[in-house]
PDB file of C-alpha atoms in Angstrom:
ATOM      1  CA  MET K 458       0.000   0.000   0.000  1.00  0.00           C
ATOM      2  CA  LEU K 459       1.345   3.415  -0.983  1.00  0.00           C
ATOM      3  CA  GLN K 460       2.083   5.591   2.022  1.00  0.00           C
ATOM      4  CA  PRO K 461       0.552   9.098   2.253  1.00  0.00           C
ATOM      5  CA  TRP K 462       2.661  12.205   1.727  1.00  0.00           C
ATOM      6  CA  GLN K 463       3.974  13.770   4.930  1.00  0.00           C
ATOM      7  CA  THR K 464       6.168  16.627   6.047  1.00  0.00           C
ATOM      8  CA  GLY K 465       9.794  16.241   7.078  1.00  0.00           C
ATOM      9  CA  LYS K 466      11.952  18.922   8.683  1.00  0.00           C
ATOM     10  CA  VAL K 467      15.639  19.041   7.786  1.00  0.00           C
ATOM     11  CA  ILE K 468      17.375  19.205  11.166  1.00  0.00           C
ATOM     12  CA  ARG K 469      21.006  18.704  10.116  1.00  0.00           C
ATOM     13  CA  ILE K 470      23.148  18.883   6.957  1.00  0.00           C
ATOM     14  CA  VAL K 471      26.774  17.733   6.729  1.00  0.00           C
ATOM     15  CA  ASP K 472      29.158  17.857   3.761  1.00  0.00           C
ATOM     16  CA  GLU K 473      30.387  14.269   3.422  1.00  0.00           C
ATOM     17  CA  SER K 474      32.550  15.014   0.374  1.00  0.00           C
ATOM     18  CA  ALA K 475      32.986  17.791  -2.186  1.00  0.00           C
ATOM     19  CA  SER K 476      29.876  16.637  -4.055  1.00  0.00           C
ATOM     20  CA  THR K 477      27.937  14.704  -1.412  1.00  0.00           C
ATOM     21  CA  LYS K 478      25.795  15.876   1.486  1.00  0.00           C
ATOM     22  CA  ARG K 479      24.120  14.034   4.352  1.00  0.00           C
ATOM     23  CA  PHE K 480      20.623  15.216   5.290  1.00  0.00           C
ATOM     24  CA  TRP K 481      18.884  14.305   8.559  1.00  0.00           C
ATOM     25  CA  ILE K 482      15.100  14.613   8.260  1.00  0.00           C
ATOM     26  CA  GLU K 483      12.658  14.586  11.173  1.00  0.00           C
ATOM     27  CA  MET K 484       9.144  13.392  10.353  1.00  0.00           C
ATOM     28  CA  GLN K 485       6.576  15.850  11.668  1.00  0.00           C
ATOM     29  CA  GLU K 486       3.506  13.594  11.802  1.00  0.00           C
ATOM     30  CA  THR K 487       4.902  10.554  13.595  1.00  0.00           C
ATOM     31  CA  GLU K 488       7.118   9.810  16.582  1.00  0.00           C
ATOM     32  CA  ASN K 489       8.433   6.546  15.124  1.00  0.00           C
ATOM     33  CA  PHE K 490       9.179   6.251  11.416  1.00  0.00           C
ATOM     34  CA  ASP K 491       9.397   2.484  10.969  1.00  0.00           C
ATOM     35  CA  PHE K 492      11.030   0.959   7.906  1.00  0.00           C
ATOM     36  CA  LYS K 493      13.188  -1.941   6.782  1.00  0.00           C
ATOM     37  CA  PRO K 494      16.861  -1.329   5.982  1.00  0.00           C
ATOM     38  CA  GLY K 495      17.178  -1.028   2.217  1.00  0.00           C
ATOM     39  CA  GLN K 496      13.910   0.847   1.685  1.00  0.00           C
ATOM     40  CA  PHE K 497      13.694   4.372   0.259  1.00  0.00           C
ATOM     41  CA  VAL K 498      11.640   7.551   0.480  1.00  0.00           C
ATOM     42  CA  THR K 499      10.373   9.718  -2.358  1.00  0.00           C
ATOM     43  CA  LEU K 500      10.646  13.503  -2.147  1.00  0.00           C
ATOM     44  CA  ASP K 501       8.201  15.835  -3.914  1.00  0.00           C
ATOM     45  CA  LEU K 502      10.363  18.829  -4.852  1.00  0.00           C
ATOM     46  CA  PRO K 503       9.088  22.134  -6.322  1.00  0.00           C
ATOM     47  CA  ILE K 504      11.140  21.816  -9.500  1.00  0.00           C
ATOM     48  CA  HIS K 505       8.487  21.105 -12.150  1.00  0.00           C
ATOM     49  CA  GLU K 506       4.768  21.566 -12.825  1.00  0.00           C
ATOM     50  CA  GLN K 507       4.196  17.874 -13.551  1.00  0.00           C
ATOM     51  CA  LYS K 508       4.061  15.708 -10.422  1.00  0.00           C
ATOM     52  CA  ASN K 509       6.030  12.771 -11.779  1.00  0.00           C
ATOM     53  CA  LYS K 510       8.850  15.110 -12.817  1.00  0.00           C
ATOM     54  CA  ARG K 511       9.116  16.504  -9.289  1.00  0.00           C
ATOM     55  CA  TRP K 512       9.638  13.171  -7.562  1.00  0.00           C
ATOM     56  CA  ARG K 513      13.092  11.972  -6.529  1.00  0.00           C
ATOM     57  CA  SER K 514      13.712   8.748  -4.595  1.00  0.00           C
ATOM     58  CA  TYR K 515      16.631   8.129  -2.215  1.00  0.00           C
ATOM     59  CA  SER K 516      17.623   5.092  -0.173  1.00  0.00           C
ATOM     60  CA  ILE K 517      17.505   5.590   3.582  1.00  0.00           C
ATOM     61  CA  ALA K 518      21.098   5.582   4.836  1.00  0.00           C
ATOM     62  CA  SER K 519      20.198   5.156   8.513  1.00  0.00           C
ATOM     63  CA  TRP K 520      18.666   2.169  10.283  1.00  0.00           C
ATOM     64  CA  PRO K 521      15.438   1.817  12.309  1.00  0.00           C
ATOM     65  CA  ASP K 522      16.130   3.180  15.802  1.00  0.00           C
ATOM     66  CA  GLY K 523      12.651   3.881  17.146  1.00  0.00           C
ATOM     67  CA  THR K 524      12.797   7.602  16.349  1.00  0.00           C
ATOM     68  CA  ASN K 525      11.224   9.760  13.650  1.00  0.00           C
ATOM     69  CA  VAL K 526      14.567  10.827  12.127  1.00  0.00           C
ATOM     70  CA  ILE K 527      16.108   9.348   8.975  1.00  0.00           C
ATOM     71  CA  GLU K 528      19.317  10.110   7.100  1.00  0.00           C
ATOM     72  CA  LEU K 529      19.756  10.484   3.352  1.00  0.00           C
ATOM     73  CA  VAL K 530      23.116  10.755   1.562  1.00  0.00           C
ATOM     74  CA  ILE K 531      22.830  12.553  -1.777  1.00  0.00           C
ATOM     75  CA  VAL K 532      25.354  13.303  -4.519  1.00  0.00           C
ATOM     76  CA  LEU K 533      25.119  16.452  -6.623  1.00  0.00           C
ATOM     77  CA  LEU K 534      24.373  15.420 -10.202  1.00  0.00           C
ATOM     78  CA  GLU K 535      25.500  17.590 -13.089  1.00  0.00           C
ATOM     79  CA  GLY K 536      22.341  19.072 -14.589  1.00  0.00           C
ATOM     80  CA  GLY K 537      20.176  17.358 -11.986  1.00  0.00           C
ATOM     81  CA  LEU K 538      17.244  19.598 -11.035  1.00  0.00           C
ATOM     82  CA  GLY K 539      16.471  17.644  -7.875  1.00  0.00           C
ATOM     83  CA  THR K 540      19.939  17.573  -6.381  1.00  0.00           C
ATOM     84  CA  HIS K 541      20.635  21.194  -7.322  1.00  0.00           C
ATOM     85  CA  TYR K 542      17.482  22.200  -5.457  1.00  0.00           C
ATOM     86  CA  LEU K 543      18.458  20.161  -2.404  1.00  0.00           C
ATOM     87  CA  PHE K 544      22.027  21.492  -2.372  1.00  0.00           C
ATOM     88  CA  ASN K 545      21.229  25.144  -3.052  1.00  0.00           C
ATOM     89  CA  SER K 546      17.775  25.789  -1.580  1.00  0.00           C
ATOM     90  CA  ILE K 547      17.489  23.448   1.411  1.00  0.00           C
ATOM     91  CA  GLN K 548      18.916  24.535   4.758  1.00  0.00           C
ATOM     92  CA  GLU K 549      18.601  23.313   8.310  1.00  0.00           C
ATOM     93  CA  GLY K 550      15.015  24.081   9.276  1.00  0.00           C
ATOM     94  CA  SER K 551      13.627  23.656   5.740  1.00  0.00           C
ATOM     95  CA  LEU K 552      10.522  21.518   5.237  1.00  0.00           C
ATOM     96  CA  LEU K 553      10.245  18.734   2.648  1.00  0.00           C
ATOM     97  CA  THR K 554       7.270  16.753   1.368  1.00  0.00           C
ATOM     98  CA  LEU K 555       8.017  13.039   1.242  1.00  0.00           C
ATOM     99  CA  ARG K 556       6.434   9.608   1.087  1.00  0.00           C
ATOM    100  CA  GLY K 557       7.565   6.223   2.302  1.00  0.00           C
ATOM    101  CA  PRO K 558       8.966   3.876   3.245  1.00  0.00           C
ATOM    102  CA  GLN K 559       8.880   2.107  -0.116  1.00  0.00           C
ATOM    103  CA  GLY K 560      10.678  -0.731  -1.850  1.00  0.00           C
ATOM    104  CA  VAL K 561      11.466  -4.426  -1.513  1.00  0.00           C
ATOM    105  CA  PHE K 562      15.264  -4.159  -1.634  1.00  0.00           C
ATOM    106  CA  VAL K 563      15.527  -5.719   1.821  1.00  0.00           C
ATOM    107  CA  LEU K 564      17.250  -8.654   3.487  1.00  0.00           C
ATOM    108  CA  PRO K 565      15.518 -12.022   3.859  1.00  0.00           C
ATOM    109  CA  GLU K 566      14.015 -12.699   7.265  1.00  0.00           C
ATOM    110  CA  VAL K 567      16.418 -15.607   7.677  1.00  0.00           C
ATOM    111  CA  ILE K 568      19.935 -15.139   6.271  1.00  0.00           C
ATOM    112  CA  GLU K 569      21.105 -18.569   5.136  1.00  0.00           C
ATOM    113  CA  LYS K 570      23.831 -17.607   2.644  1.00  0.00           C
ATOM    114  CA  ASP K 571      26.825 -15.309   2.410  1.00  0.00           C
ATOM    115  CA  LEU K 572      25.855 -11.775   1.414  1.00  0.00           C
ATOM    116  CA  PHE K 573      27.640  -9.725  -1.239  1.00  0.00           C
ATOM    117  CA  PHE K 574      26.773  -6.021  -1.055  1.00  0.00           C
ATOM    118  CA  ILE K 575      28.152  -4.515  -4.283  1.00  0.00           C
ATOM    119  CA  CYS K 576      27.792  -0.768  -4.756  1.00  0.00           C
ATOM    120  CA  THR K 577      29.093   2.426  -6.292  1.00  0.00           C
ATOM    121  CA  GLY K 578      28.853   5.962  -4.898  1.00  0.00           C
ATOM    122  CA  THR K 579      25.809   6.696  -2.739  1.00  0.00           C
ATOM    123  CA  GLY K 580      24.651   3.136  -3.462  1.00  0.00           C
ATOM    124  CA  VAL K 581      26.404   2.308  -0.186  1.00  0.00           C
ATOM    125  CA  ALA K 582      23.469   3.863   1.726  1.00  0.00           C
ATOM    126  CA  PRO K 583      21.149   0.827   2.037  1.00  0.00           C
ATOM    127  CA  PHE K 584      24.060  -1.478   2.886  1.00  0.00           C
ATOM    128  CA  ARG K 585      25.249   0.788   5.685  1.00  0.00           C
ATOM    129  CA  ALA K 586      21.725   0.545   7.102  1.00  0.00           C
ATOM    130  CA  MET K 587      21.597  -3.237   6.712  1.00  0.00           C
ATOM    131  CA  VAL K 588      24.938  -3.920   8.422  1.00  0.00           C
ATOM    132  CA  HIS K 589      24.151  -1.679  11.382  1.00  0.00           C
ATOM    133  CA  ASP K 590      20.756  -3.344  11.750  1.00  0.00           C
ATOM    134  CA  ILE K 591      22.286  -6.840  11.679  1.00  0.00           C
ATOM    135  CA  LEU K 592      24.746  -5.788  14.398  1.00  0.00           C
ATOM    136  CA  ILE K 593      22.200  -4.037  16.622  1.00  0.00           C
ATOM    137  CA  ARG K 594      19.590  -6.795  16.374  1.00  0.00           C
ATOM    138  CA  GLN K 595      22.232  -9.531  16.614  1.00  0.00           C
ATOM    139  CA  LYS K 596      20.648 -11.123  13.563  1.00  0.00           C
ATOM    140  CA  PRO K 597      22.152 -14.534  12.697  1.00  0.00           C
ATOM    141  CA  HIS K 598      24.097 -14.335   9.437  1.00  0.00           C
ATOM    142  CA  LYS K 599      26.996 -15.716   7.421  1.00  0.00           C
ATOM    143  CA  ASN K 600      29.839 -13.728   5.857  1.00  0.00           C
ATOM    144  CA  ILE K 601      29.028 -10.227   4.602  1.00  0.00           C
ATOM    145  CA  TYR K 602      31.199  -8.628   1.913  1.00  0.00           C
ATOM    146  CA  LEU K 603      30.644  -4.912   1.256  1.00  0.00           C
ATOM    147  CA  ILE K 604      32.462  -4.105  -1.995  1.00  0.00           C
ATOM    148  CA  PHE K 605      32.309  -0.351  -2.463  1.00  0.00           C
ATOM    149  CA  GLY K 606      33.566   1.167  -5.704  1.00  0.00           C
ATOM    150  CA  CYS K 607      34.347   4.812  -6.443  1.00  0.00           C
ATOM    151  CA  ARG K 608      36.979   6.822  -8.291  1.00  0.00           C
ATOM    152  CA  LYS K 609      39.141   8.639  -5.755  1.00  0.00           C
ATOM    153  CA  PHE K 610      39.726   8.574  -1.993  1.00  0.00           C
ATOM    154  CA  CYS K 611      37.745  11.792  -1.692  1.00  0.00           C
ATOM    155  CA  ASP K 612      34.681  10.040  -3.147  1.00  0.00           C
ATOM    156  CA  GLY K 613      34.586   7.437  -0.368  1.00  0.00           C
ATOM    157  CA  LEU K 614      31.590   7.538   1.992  1.00  0.00           C
ATOM    158  CA  TYR K 615      31.402   6.336   5.620  1.00  0.00           C
ATOM    159  CA  GLY K 616      34.905   4.843   5.349  1.00  0.00           C
ATOM    160  CA  ASP K 617      35.987   5.165   8.999  1.00  0.00           C
ATOM    161  CA  GLU K 618      32.585   3.997  10.206  1.00  0.00           C
ATOM    162  CA  LEU K 619      32.631   0.892   8.004  1.00  0.00           C
ATOM    163  CA  LYS K 620      36.164   0.036   9.144  1.00  0.00           C
ATOM    164  CA  GLN K 621      34.954   0.249  12.751  1.00  0.00           C
ATOM    165  CA  LEU K 622      32.037  -2.054  11.905  1.00  0.00           C
ATOM    166  CA  GLU K 623      34.589  -4.632  10.726  1.00  0.00           C
ATOM    167  CA  LYS K 624      36.027  -4.689  14.248  1.00  0.00           C
ATOM    168  CA  GLU K 625      32.617  -5.021  15.884  1.00  0.00           C
ATOM    169  CA  LEU K 626      31.278  -7.632  13.461  1.00  0.00           C
ATOM    170  CA  PRO K 627      34.028 -10.158  12.598  1.00  0.00           C
ATOM    171  CA  SER K 628      32.032 -11.737   9.743  1.00  0.00           C
ATOM    172  CA  PHE K 629      31.704  -8.341   8.029  1.00  0.00           C
ATOM    173  CA  HIS K 630      34.323  -7.517   5.387  1.00  0.00           C
ATOM    174  CA  TYR K 631      34.575  -3.952   4.064  1.00  0.00           C
ATOM    175  CA  ILE K 632      36.431  -3.809   0.741  1.00  0.00           C
ATOM    176  CA  PRO K 633      36.711  -0.340  -0.804  1.00  0.00           C
ATOM    177  CA  THR K 634      38.097  -0.170  -4.322  1.00  0.00           C
ATOM    178  CA  PHE K 635      39.190   2.957  -6.162  1.00  0.00           C
ATOM    179  CA  SER K 636      39.405   3.068  -9.942  1.00  0.00           C
ATOM    180  CA  ARG K 637      41.699   6.108 -10.142  1.00  0.00           C
ATOM    181  CA  GLU K 638      44.160   5.582  -7.293  1.00  0.00           C
ATOM    182  CA  GLU K 639      47.537   3.858  -7.147  1.00  0.00           C
ATOM    183  CA  PRO K 640      47.747   0.320  -5.696  1.00  0.00           C
ATOM    184  CA  SER K 641      48.309   0.029  -1.933  1.00  0.00           C
ATOM    185  CA  ASN K 642      49.714  -2.496   0.530  1.00  0.00           C
ATOM    186  CA  GLY K 643      46.277  -3.900   1.276  1.00  0.00           C
ATOM    187  CA  ASP K 644      44.263  -1.087   2.891  1.00  0.00           C
ATOM    188  CA  TYR K 645      42.113  -0.858  -0.211  1.00  0.00           C
ATOM    189  CA  ARG K 646      41.808  -2.291  -3.701  1.00  0.00           C
ATOM    190  CA  THR K 647      42.213  -0.583  -7.053  1.00  0.00           C
ATOM    191  CA  GLY K 648      40.239  -1.090 -10.229  1.00  0.00           C
ATOM    192  CA  TYR K 649      36.581  -2.038 -10.335  1.00  0.00           C
ATOM    193  CA  VAL K 650      34.281  -4.039  -8.083  1.00  0.00           C
ATOM    194  CA  HIS K 651      33.764  -7.002 -10.398  1.00  0.00           C
ATOM    195  CA  SER K 652      37.131  -8.698 -10.060  1.00  0.00           C
ATOM    196  CA  ILE K 653      36.768  -8.678  -6.268  1.00  0.00           C
ATOM    197  CA  TYR K 654      33.543 -10.664  -5.900  1.00  0.00           C
ATOM    198  CA  GLU K 655      34.678 -13.017  -8.663  1.00  0.00           C
ATOM    199  CA  GLU K 656      37.908 -13.635  -6.769  1.00  0.00           C
ATOM    200  CA  ILE K 657      36.118 -14.274  -3.460  1.00  0.00           C
ATOM    201  CA  CYS K 658      33.593 -16.612  -5.058  1.00  0.00           C
ATOM    202  CA  SER K 659      36.360 -18.519  -6.807  1.00  0.00           C
ATOM    203  CA  ASN K 660      38.320 -18.917  -3.566  1.00  0.00           C
ATOM    204  CA  GLU K 661      35.252 -19.977  -1.593  1.00  0.00           C
ATOM    205  CA  LYS K 662      33.989 -22.497  -4.119  1.00  0.00           C
ATOM    206  CA  ARG K 663      34.087 -25.984  -2.706  1.00  0.00           C
ATOM    207  CA  GLN K 664      36.543 -28.303  -4.400  1.00  0.00           C
ATOM    208  CA  GLY K 665      34.983 -31.005  -6.504  1.00  0.00           C
ATOM    209  CA  VAL K 666      31.567 -29.318  -6.621  1.00  0.00           C
ATOM    210  CA  ASP K 667      30.389 -27.805  -9.892  1.00  0.00           C
ATOM    211  CA  SER K 668      27.712 -25.503  -8.450  1.00  0.00           C
ATOM    212  CA  PRO K 669      28.728 -22.135  -6.957  1.00  0.00           C
ATOM    213  CA  TYR K 670      28.873 -21.830  -3.198  1.00  0.00           C
ATOM    214  CA  PRO K 671      25.739 -20.383  -1.514  1.00  0.00           C
ATOM    215  CA  ALA K 672      25.527 -16.591  -1.825  1.00  0.00           C
ATOM    216  CA  ASN K 673      23.063 -13.757  -2.350  1.00  0.00           C
ATOM    217  CA  PHE K 674      24.087 -10.654  -4.296  1.00  0.00           C
ATOM    218  CA  PHE K 675      22.658  -7.196  -3.592  1.00  0.00           C
ATOM    219  CA  LEU K 676      23.561  -4.549  -6.190  1.00  0.00           C
ATOM    220  CA  CYS K 677      23.061  -0.823  -5.714  1.00  0.00           C
ATOM    221  CA  GLY K 678      24.464   1.982  -7.828  1.00  0.00           C
ATOM    222  CA  TRP K 679      24.817   3.088 -11.409  1.00  0.00           C
ATOM    223  CA  LYS K 680      23.156   1.155 -14.235  1.00  0.00           C
ATOM    224  CA  ASN K 681      26.409   0.247 -16.020  1.00  0.00           C
ATOM    225  CA  MET K 682      27.836  -1.381 -12.886  1.00  0.00           C
ATOM    226  CA  ILE K 683      24.637  -3.304 -12.188  1.00  0.00           C
ATOM    227  CA  ASP K 684      24.272  -4.551 -15.773  1.00  0.00           C
ATOM    228  CA  GLU K 685      27.846  -5.833 -15.856  1.00  0.00           C
ATOM    229  CA  ALA K 686      27.592  -7.380 -12.396  1.00  0.00           C
ATOM    230  CA  LYS K 687      24.457  -9.313 -13.301  1.00  0.00           C
ATOM    231  CA  GLN K 688      26.129 -10.739 -16.398  1.00  0.00           C
ATOM    232  CA  ARG K 689      29.228 -11.780 -14.469  1.00  0.00           C
ATOM    233  CA  ILE K 690      27.294 -13.287 -11.559  1.00  0.00           C
ATOM    234  CA  LEU K 691      25.121 -15.355 -13.913  1.00  0.00           C
ATOM    235  CA  ALA K 692      28.272 -16.433 -15.763  1.00  0.00           C
ATOM    236  CA  MET K 693      29.625 -17.811 -12.469  1.00  0.00           C
ATOM    237  CA  GLY K 694      26.642 -20.167 -12.359  1.00  0.00           C
ATOM    238  CA  TYR K 695      24.257 -18.296 -10.078  1.00  0.00           C
ATOM    239  CA  GLU K 696      20.538 -17.893 -10.783  1.00  0.00           C
ATOM    240  CA  LYS K 697      18.581 -14.684 -11.302  1.00  0.00           C
ATOM    241  CA  ARG K 698      16.871 -15.284  -7.969  1.00  0.00           C
ATOM    242  CA  ASP K 699      20.260 -14.905  -6.262  1.00  0.00           C
ATOM    243  CA  ILE K 700      20.534 -11.286  -7.478  1.00  0.00           C
ATOM    244  CA  HIS K 701      18.703  -8.296  -5.997  1.00  0.00           C
ATOM    245  CA  GLN K 702      19.133  -4.771  -7.354  1.00  0.00           C
ATOM    246  CA  GLU K 703      18.414  -1.111  -6.660  1.00  0.00           C
ATOM    247  CA  LEU K 704      19.134   1.094  -9.658  1.00  0.00           C
ATOM    248  CA  TYR K 705      20.434   4.671  -9.578  1.00  0.00           C
ATOM    249  CA  GLY K 706      20.186   6.777 -12.727  1.00  0.00           C
TER     250      GLY K 706
END
């Protein structure tokens, strides 16, 4: 069922990088905004006369904590009417019209396989929410691999926080990879995300067994990355039902 529109008040804005901002939004009509990690909200922005051209959807970057505050992480898009409005016209104290939660890009109730969270840019948002929720709720799980691709160090999001989560959740593996940085001694990877999950799956595959080892793949980010990832994952022998996606742009 589609949720009704409601009012949110922007209570905090932080520059996460040169082109990315974090927005904390307090819902004005409820004391507890309940959602599942991985879901999104849709904003109705005053940028066009037609309703469907005013709507912009963003994954919730925070996790359910019993409050009425959510966090969104948004990148400024060149020529993007929605993000330019949010970056230039919205301040702390501004009101937004939004609807949600929406979406089925969520974890299974019972996690029976290893999880591969593969993302680019602000596509890390739903996975940040999922990992925190697994830790807080002490949800039984297998290995979790967060493979986060971006161009430069300055494009990385939540890096220190995700490294800390590795220490608190031993089965969680944070693997940032940068396509335009020089190779390191192991603190990060260079290149693109695809070679990393292929390498892990190859290493984990049981000897003497033709089928791939049990895993679920969650993809979030730009269309080109998702299209290539789906092809490669299917080529490794996985089924379409093993792949879940949230598309940006």
